[in-house]
């Protein structure tokens, strides 16, 4: 199975700052990577797919980059609603696998 | 609008069978793949399997021997059944829509496996 590693479990930042969340695959997955956001009491929200394509409704301050094994989710100018958990998921091969998540907390 | 909602038993005894229903609205099950994903304390998010828009299924080999996914298109419902439950199966179970990545998720149903 492809292992997805999110090296940071926690990341603290302040509104207005920019942050980057990394995700590393155990083998090349081309750009078959999605990013999700989870907030308490809410359903998971798809932010980005194909590594860098914004899902409809995702604010433009979110961006995704990377290909192969290394991927990054960047959030420019953090808004209060951006704090929560972020997960990456590979869909290059089954079983689809997820990272362990990065919790973006308010500093 | 698109909505997905899981309903399930909450508490299941070890060795018993888990049954969860995902009721959807705002789209047709015959047009979309439907996925099951769970989140457990021990393994985090795990993809369990899907039912295709045409009705065939595919499962994660981790669960293959004890998992079954089915649907009733007339009721807009997708079903998960998993037998031989263990305490490690305790977690939140989600249904989600999508082929490879998942554009809509339910809020999940918490399942505790305990005697």
mmCIF file of C-alpha atoms in Angstrom:
data_model
loop_
_atom_site.group_PDB
_atom_site.id
_atom_site.type_symbol
_atom_site.label_atom_id
_atom_site.label_comp_id
_atom_site.label_asym_id
_atom_site.label_seq_id
_atom_site.Cartn_x
_atom_site.Cartn_y
_atom_site.Cartn_z
ATOM 1 C CA UNK A 1 0.000 0.000 0.000
ATOM 2 C CA UNK A 2 1.112 3.594 -0.595
ATOM 3 C CA UNK A 3 1.916 5.242 2.712
ATOM 4 C CA UNK A 4 1.114 8.929 3.023
ATOM 5 C CA UNK A 5 3.146 10.852 5.566
ATOM 6 C CA UNK A 6 2.189 14.255 6.883
ATOM 7 C CA UNK A 7 5.288 15.169 8.838
ATOM 8 C CA UNK A 8 3.659 17.809 10.985
ATOM 9 C CA UNK A 9 0.883 16.740 13.307
ATOM 10 C CA UNK A 10 0.332 20.298 14.539
ATOM 11 C CA UNK A 11 0.984 23.707 13.099
ATOM 12 C CA UNK A 12 0.241 26.947 14.905
ATOM 13 C CA UNK A 13 -0.316 30.159 13.015
ATOM 14 C CA UNK A 14 -2.104 33.486 13.271
ATOM 15 C CA UNK A 15 -4.750 34.967 10.992
ATOM 16 C CA UNK A 16 -3.137 36.742 8.084
ATOM 17 C CA UNK A 17 -0.107 34.456 8.000
ATOM 18 C CA UNK A 18 0.644 31.969 5.256
ATOM 19 C CA UNK A 19 1.259 28.306 6.007
ATOM 20 C CA UNK A 20 2.336 25.220 4.121
ATOM 21 C CA UNK A 21 1.329 21.662 4.981
ATOM 22 C CA UNK A 22 3.359 18.855 3.503
ATOM 23 C CA UNK A 23 2.446 15.347 2.454
ATOM 24 C CA UNK A 24 4.850 12.690 1.237
ATOM 25 C CA UNK A 25 3.996 9.491 -0.583
ATOM 26 C CA UNK A 26 6.019 6.299 -0.168
ATOM 27 C CA UNK A 27 6.176 5.921 -3.956
ATOM 28 C CA UNK A 28 5.469 8.128 -6.916
ATOM 29 C CA UNK A 29 1.759 8.837 -7.261
ATOM 30 C CA UNK A 30 2.055 11.315 -10.152
ATOM 31 C CA UNK A 31 -0.457 14.010 -9.243
ATOM 32 C CA UNK A 32 -3.196 11.719 -7.955
ATOM 33 C CA UNK A 33 -3.539 13.545 -4.683
ATOM 34 C CA UNK A 34 -6.423 15.219 -2.902
ATOM 35 C CA UNK A 35 -6.548 17.489 0.119
ATOM 36 C CA UNK A 36 -9.407 17.631 2.607
ATOM 37 C CA UNK A 37 -10.324 19.891 5.473
ATOM 38 C CA UNK A 38 -12.162 18.736 8.563
ATOM 39 C CA UNK A 39 -13.646 21.010 11.180
ATOM 40 C CA UNK A 40 -15.394 19.897 14.366
ATOM 41 C CA UNK A 41 -19.033 19.046 13.759
ATOM 42 C CA UNK A 42 -18.710 19.438 10.015
ATOM 43 C CA UNK A 43 -18.342 17.003 7.160
ATOM 44 C CA UNK A 44 -15.017 16.560 5.457
ATOM 45 C CA UNK A 45 -14.572 19.092 2.695
ATOM 46 C CA UNK A 46 -12.672 18.402 -0.511
ATOM 47 C CA UNK A 47 -10.321 21.321 -1.154
ATOM 48 C CA UNK A 48 -8.019 20.224 -3.946
ATOM 49 C CA UNK A 49 -7.686 17.270 -6.319
ATOM 50 C CA UNK A 50 -5.156 16.288 -8.952
ATOM 51 C CA UNK A 51 -2.539 17.825 -6.703
ATOM 52 C CA UNK A 52 -3.360 21.406 -7.595
ATOM 53 C CA UNK A 53 -6.897 21.762 -8.954
ATOM 54 C CA UNK A 54 -9.185 23.706 -6.665
ATOM 55 C CA UNK A 55 -12.536 22.103 -6.017
ATOM 56 C CA UNK A 56 -15.455 24.369 -6.807
ATOM 57 C CA UNK A 57 -16.018 26.636 -3.832
ATOM 58 C CA UNK A 58 -12.486 26.408 -2.453
ATOM 59 C CA UNK A 59 -11.176 29.920 -1.810
ATOM 60 C CA UNK A 60 -8.305 31.042 -4.002
ATOM 61 C CA UNK A 61 -6.052 31.529 -0.948
ATOM 62 C CA UNK A 62 -5.675 27.733 -1.004
ATOM 63 C CA UNK A 63 -3.224 26.203 -3.431
ATOM 64 C CA UNK A 64 -1.707 22.800 -3.970
ATOM 65 C CA UNK A 65 1.579 21.868 -5.524
ATOM 66 C CA UNK A 66 3.793 18.886 -6.070
ATOM 67 C CA UNK A 67 4.037 15.752 -8.109
ATOM 68 C CA UNK A 68 5.594 12.365 -7.651
ATOM 69 C CA UNK A 69 6.150 11.892 -3.945
ATOM 70 C CA UNK A 70 6.136 15.379 -2.417
ATOM 71 C CA UNK A 71 3.103 17.593 -2.133
ATOM 72 C CA UNK A 72 2.264 20.834 -0.395
ATOM 73 C CA UNK A 73 -0.955 22.555 0.556
ATOM 74 C CA UNK A 74 -0.432 26.290 0.988
ATOM 75 C CA UNK A 75 -2.890 28.680 2.569
ATOM 76 C CA UNK A 76 -2.137 32.342 2.007
ATOM 77 C CA UNK A 77 -3.375 34.952 4.432
ATOM 78 C CA UNK A 78 -5.130 32.665 6.894
ATOM 79 C CA UNK A 79 -8.728 33.389 7.749
ATOM 80 C CA UNK A 80 -10.288 32.362 11.082
ATOM 81 C CA UNK A 81 -12.362 29.680 9.360
ATOM 82 C CA UNK A 82 -9.224 27.945 8.031
ATOM 83 C CA UNK A 83 -8.237 26.479 11.385
ATOM 84 C CA UNK A 84 -8.904 22.774 11.544
ATOM 85 C CA UNK A 85 -7.524 19.462 10.358
ATOM 86 C CA UNK A 86 -6.060 18.829 6.930
ATOM 87 C CA UNK A 87 -5.589 15.440 5.306
ATOM 88 C CA UNK A 88 -4.027 14.299 2.076
ATOM 89 C CA UNK A 89 -5.234 11.250 0.150
ATOM 90 C CA UNK A 90 -3.660 9.385 -2.741
ATOM 91 C CA UNK A 91 -5.782 7.803 -5.430
ATOM 92 C CA UNK A 92 -3.003 6.577 -7.680
ATOM 93 C CA UNK A 93 -3.749 3.015 -6.698
ATOM 94 C CA UNK A 94 -6.087 1.091 -4.474
ATOM 95 C CA UNK A 95 -6.342 0.871 -1.557
ATOM 96 C CA UNK A 96 -6.714 4.624 -1.457
ATOM 97 C CA UNK A 97 -4.760 5.854 1.530
ATOM 98 C CA UNK A 98 -4.734 8.967 3.675
ATOM 99 C CA UNK A 99 -2.195 10.892 5.663
ATOM 100 C CA UNK A 100 -2.536 11.071 9.431
ATOM 101 C CA UNK A 101 -3.566 14.707 9.302
ATOM 102 C CA UNK A 102 -2.125 18.076 10.250
ATOM 103 C CA UNK A 103 -3.986 20.160 12.798
ATOM 104 C CA UNK A 104 -3.774 23.865 12.029
ATOM 105 C CA UNK A 105 -4.229 25.693 15.291
ATOM 106 C CA UNK A 106 -4.595 29.305 16.234
ATOM 107 C CA UNK A 107 -1.373 30.716 17.689
ATOM 108 C CA UNK B 1 -28.343 20.309 -2.552
ATOM 109 C CA UNK B 2 -26.209 17.240 -2.079
ATOM 110 C CA UNK B 3 -26.566 15.612 1.319
ATOM 111 C CA UNK B 4 -25.344 12.369 2.811
ATOM 112 C CA UNK B 5 -26.315 11.050 6.224
ATOM 113 C CA UNK B 6 -25.159 7.916 7.955
ATOM 114 C CA UNK B 7 -27.267 6.098 10.512
ATOM 115 C CA UNK B 8 -26.129 3.183 12.577
ATOM 116 C CA UNK B 9 -26.351 1.363 15.896
ATOM 117 C CA UNK B 10 -23.814 3.266 17.984
ATOM 118 C CA UNK B 11 -22.810 0.230 20.032
ATOM 119 C CA UNK B 12 -22.058 -3.231 18.691
ATOM 120 C CA UNK B 13 -20.805 -6.261 20.568
ATOM 121 C CA UNK B 14 -17.596 -8.010 19.532
ATOM 122 C CA UNK B 15 -18.089 -10.762 16.942
ATOM 123 C CA UNK B 16 -21.401 -9.222 15.877
ATOM 124 C CA UNK B 17 -22.303 -7.581 12.560
ATOM 125 C CA UNK B 18 -22.280 -3.840 11.942
ATOM 126 C CA UNK B 19 -24.947 -2.369 9.682
ATOM 127 C CA UNK B 20 -24.861 1.265 8.607
ATOM 128 C CA UNK B 21 -27.136 3.067 6.176
ATOM 129 C CA UNK B 22 -26.142 6.099 4.147
ATOM 130 C CA UNK B 23 -29.130 8.069 2.884
ATOM 131 C CA UNK B 24 -28.392 10.525 0.125
ATOM 132 C CA UNK B 25 -30.267 13.348 -1.545
ATOM 133 C CA UNK B 26 -29.589 15.795 -4.314
ATOM 134 C CA UNK B 27 -28.135 13.273 -6.756
ATOM 135 C CA UNK B 28 -28.682 9.802 -8.138
ATOM 136 C CA UNK B 29 -26.813 6.736 -6.938
ATOM 137 C CA UNK B 30 -26.877 5.463 -10.512
ATOM 138 C CA UNK B 31 -24.640 8.350 -11.554
ATOM 139 C CA UNK B 32 -21.980 8.276 -8.856
ATOM 140 C CA UNK B 33 -19.660 5.907 -7.049
ATOM 141 C CA UNK B 34 -20.304 5.771 -3.326
ATOM 142 C CA UNK B 35 -17.484 5.122 -0.904
ATOM 143 C CA UNK B 36 -17.141 4.014 2.677
ATOM 144 C CA UNK B 37 -14.300 5.404 4.766
ATOM 145 C CA UNK B 38 -13.707 4.937 8.438
ATOM 146 C CA UNK B 39 -11.572 6.739 11.022
ATOM 147 C CA UNK B 40 -10.247 4.743 13.939
ATOM 148 C CA UNK B 41 -7.920 5.718 16.781
ATOM 149 C CA UNK B 42 -5.452 3.046 15.744
ATOM 150 C CA UNK B 43 -5.235 3.544 11.990
ATOM 151 C CA UNK B 44 -6.716 6.939 11.214
ATOM 152 C CA UNK B 45 -8.622 7.304 7.963
ATOM 153 C CA UNK B 46 -9.054 4.047 6.047
ATOM 154 C CA UNK B 47 -10.733 3.545 2.709
ATOM 155 C CA UNK B 48 -13.019 0.535 3.004
ATOM 156 C CA UNK B 49 -14.603 0.103 -0.403
ATOM 157 C CA UNK B 50 -17.077 1.407 -2.912
ATOM 158 C CA UNK B 51 -20.126 0.608 -4.943
ATOM 159 C CA UNK B 52 -20.001 1.764 -8.519
ATOM 160 C CA UNK B 53 -22.759 3.691 -10.231
ATOM 161 C CA UNK B 54 -23.612 0.474 -12.026
ATOM 162 C CA UNK B 55 -23.897 -1.455 -8.764
ATOM 163 C CA UNK B 56 -20.729 -3.542 -8.684
ATOM 164 C CA UNK B 57 -18.450 -3.320 -5.690
ATOM 165 C CA UNK B 58 -14.776 -3.260 -4.793
ATOM 166 C CA UNK B 59 -13.271 -3.627 -1.369
ATOM 167 C CA UNK B 60 -10.058 -2.908 0.429
ATOM 168 C CA UNK B 61 -8.452 -6.308 0.946
ATOM 169 C CA UNK B 62 -8.007 -5.320 4.580
ATOM 170 C CA UNK B 63 -11.791 -5.794 4.959
ATOM 171 C CA UNK B 64 -12.670 -7.947 2.000
ATOM 172 C CA UNK B 65 -13.539 -11.096 3.852
ATOM 173 C CA UNK B 66 -16.009 -9.439 6.195
ATOM 174 C CA UNK B 67 -17.316 -6.356 4.368
ATOM 175 C CA UNK B 68 -20.325 -5.985 2.119
ATOM 176 C CA UNK B 69 -21.572 -2.847 0.404
ATOM 177 C CA UNK B 70 -24.963 -2.697 -1.294
ATOM 178 C CA UNK B 71 -27.619 -0.161 -2.188
ATOM 179 C CA UNK B 72 -31.285 0.460 -2.794
ATOM 180 C CA UNK B 73 -31.548 3.072 -5.512
ATOM 181 C CA UNK B 74 -35.295 3.457 -5.028
ATOM 182 C CA UNK B 75 -34.667 4.618 -1.477
ATOM 183 C CA UNK B 76 -31.444 6.525 -2.257
ATOM 184 C CA UNK B 77 -29.612 4.418 0.291
ATOM 185 C CA UNK B 78 -26.234 2.715 0.441
ATOM 186 C CA UNK B 79 -25.502 0.046 3.009
ATOM 187 C CA UNK B 80 -22.411 -1.154 4.781
ATOM 188 C CA UNK B 81 -22.355 -4.469 6.547
ATOM 189 C CA UNK B 82 -19.279 -5.767 8.286
ATOM 190 C CA UNK B 83 -19.169 -8.917 10.324
ATOM 191 C CA UNK B 84 -16.898 -10.371 12.995
ATOM 192 C CA UNK B 85 -16.413 -7.020 14.635
ATOM 193 C CA UNK B 86 -13.464 -6.434 16.943
ATOM 194 C CA UNK B 87 -12.756 -3.676 19.422
ATOM 195 C CA UNK B 88 -10.285 -2.220 16.900
ATOM 196 C CA UNK B 89 -13.231 -1.511 14.598
ATOM 197 C CA UNK B 90 -14.370 1.221 16.977
ATOM 198 C CA UNK B 91 -14.422 4.524 15.145
ATOM 199 C CA UNK B 92 -16.385 6.874 12.950
ATOM 200 C CA UNK B 93 -17.782 5.513 9.697
ATOM 201 C CA UNK B 94 -18.372 7.812 6.751
ATOM 202 C CA UNK B 95 -20.028 7.499 3.403
ATOM 203 C CA UNK B 96 -18.723 9.738 0.665
ATOM 204 C CA UNK B 97 -19.419 10.411 -2.986
ATOM 205 C CA UNK B 98 -16.853 10.125 -5.704
ATOM 206 C CA UNK B 99 -14.795 7.887 -7.931
ATOM 207 C CA UNK B 100 -11.256 8.454 -6.722
ATOM 208 C CA UNK B 101 -11.489 11.511 -4.500
ATOM 209 C CA UNK B 102 -14.559 12.373 -2.551
ATOM 210 C CA UNK B 103 -16.432 15.581 -3.116
ATOM 211 C CA UNK B 104 -19.173 15.118 -0.537
ATOM 212 C CA UNK B 105 -19.067 13.322 2.785
ATOM 213 C CA UNK B 106 -21.593 12.536 5.432
ATOM 214 C CA UNK B 107 -20.971 13.700 8.963
ATOM 215 C CA UNK B 108 -20.189 10.160 10.018
ATOM 216 C CA UNK B 109 -21.595 7.782 12.579
ATOM 217 C CA UNK B 110 -19.700 6.780 15.687
ATOM 218 C CA UNK B 111 -19.538 3.044 16.259
ATOM 219 C CA UNK B 112 -18.248 1.541 19.472
ATOM 220 C CA UNK B 113 -17.440 -2.148 19.585
ATOM 221 C CA UNK B 114 -17.684 -3.266 23.171
ATOM 222 C CA UNK B 115 -19.322 -5.891 25.304
#
